[in-house]
Amino acid sequence: MRLYDGAAVLRYRAQLEVVFGGHKVPLSDYWHTDVYERRDGQWMVVWSQATSIR
């Protein structure tokens, strides 16, 4: 995690099983990157991205 004045970036690995377009995607590993901003005293995610690990 990187914390900046009013912003934070979080990168983590997770296993997900999802349904995409009505089709079940089997359990897989993903890297996630999330960007948060502090707004009115609350942390809010403003961008999120996941990449499959093959």
mmCIF file of C-alpha atoms in Angstrom:
data_model
loop_
_atom_site.group_PDB
_atom_site.id
_atom_site.type_symbol
_atom_site.label_atom_id
_atom_site.label_comp_id
_atom_site.label_asym_id
_atom_site.label_seq_id
_atom_site.Cartn_x
_atom_site.Cartn_y
_atom_site.Cartn_z
ATOM 1 C CA MET A 1 0.000 0.000 0.000
ATOM 2 C CA ARG A 2 1.114 3.537 -0.770
ATOM 3 C CA LEU A 3 -0.393 6.414 1.170
ATOM 4 C CA TYR A 4 -0.223 9.975 -0.124
ATOM 5 C CA ASP A 5 -1.816 13.221 1.018
ATOM 6 C CA GLY A 6 -5.494 12.497 0.396
ATOM 7 C CA ALA A 7 -4.916 9.412 -1.763
ATOM 8 C CA ALA A 8 -3.928 5.756 -1.352
ATOM 9 C CA VAL A 9 -3.031 2.960 -3.762
ATOM 10 C CA LEU A 10 -3.597 -0.641 -2.727
ATOM 11 C CA ARG A 11 -2.375 -3.715 -4.613
ATOM 12 C CA TYR A 12 -3.328 -7.218 -3.549
ATOM 13 C CA ARG A 13 -3.777 -10.761 -4.805
ATOM 14 C CA ALA A 14 -7.116 -12.571 -4.536
ATOM 15 C CA GLN A 15 -8.891 -15.682 -5.767
ATOM 16 C CA LEU A 16 -12.249 -15.088 -7.429
ATOM 17 C CA GLU A 17 -14.973 -17.109 -9.063
ATOM 18 C CA VAL A 18 -17.165 -14.794 -11.144
ATOM 19 C CA VAL A 19 -20.059 -14.757 -13.592
ATOM 20 C CA PHE A 20 -19.329 -12.633 -16.667
ATOM 21 C CA GLY A 21 -21.864 -12.205 -19.442
ATOM 22 C CA GLY A 22 -23.943 -15.005 -17.947
ATOM 23 C CA HIS A 23 -21.021 -17.453 -18.047
ATOM 24 C CA LYS A 24 -19.320 -18.814 -14.936
ATOM 25 C CA VAL A 25 -15.575 -18.183 -14.875
ATOM 26 C CA PRO A 26 -13.751 -20.804 -12.766
ATOM 27 C CA LEU A 27 -11.832 -19.940 -9.617
ATOM 28 C CA SER A 28 -8.678 -18.052 -10.627
ATOM 29 C CA ASP A 29 -5.965 -15.839 -9.134
ATOM 30 C CA TYR A 30 -6.019 -12.079 -9.824
ATOM 31 C CA TRP A 31 -3.894 -9.046 -9.052
ATOM 32 C CA HIS A 32 -6.023 -6.084 -7.983
ATOM 33 C CA THR A 33 -5.041 -2.430 -7.929
ATOM 34 C CA ASP A 34 -7.377 0.044 -6.209
ATOM 35 C CA VAL A 35 -7.015 3.813 -5.910
ATOM 36 C CA TYR A 36 -8.751 5.634 -3.054
ATOM 37 C CA GLU A 37 -9.283 9.343 -2.409
ATOM 38 C CA ARG A 38 -10.180 10.953 0.890
ATOM 39 C CA ARG A 39 -13.359 13.009 0.353
ATOM 40 C CA ASP A 40 -15.182 14.790 3.162
ATOM 41 C CA GLY A 41 -13.279 12.712 5.727
ATOM 42 C CA GLN A 42 -14.170 9.362 4.118
ATOM 43 C CA TRP A 43 -12.077 7.053 1.932
ATOM 44 C CA MET A 44 -13.730 6.360 -1.445
ATOM 45 C CA VAL A 45 -12.513 4.022 -4.174
ATOM 46 C CA VAL A 46 -12.198 5.998 -7.424
ATOM 47 C CA TRP A 47 -10.533 3.373 -9.647
ATOM 48 C CA SER A 48 -10.204 -0.381 -9.516
ATOM 49 C CA GLN A 49 -8.620 -2.876 -11.895
ATOM 50 C CA ALA A 50 -8.065 -6.643 -11.806
ATOM 51 C CA THR A 51 -5.702 -8.718 -13.934
ATOM 52 C CA SER A 52 -5.820 -12.486 -14.196
ATOM 53 C CA ILE A 53 -2.651 -14.309 -13.134
ATOM 54 C CA ARG A 54 -1.912 -17.132 -15.539
#
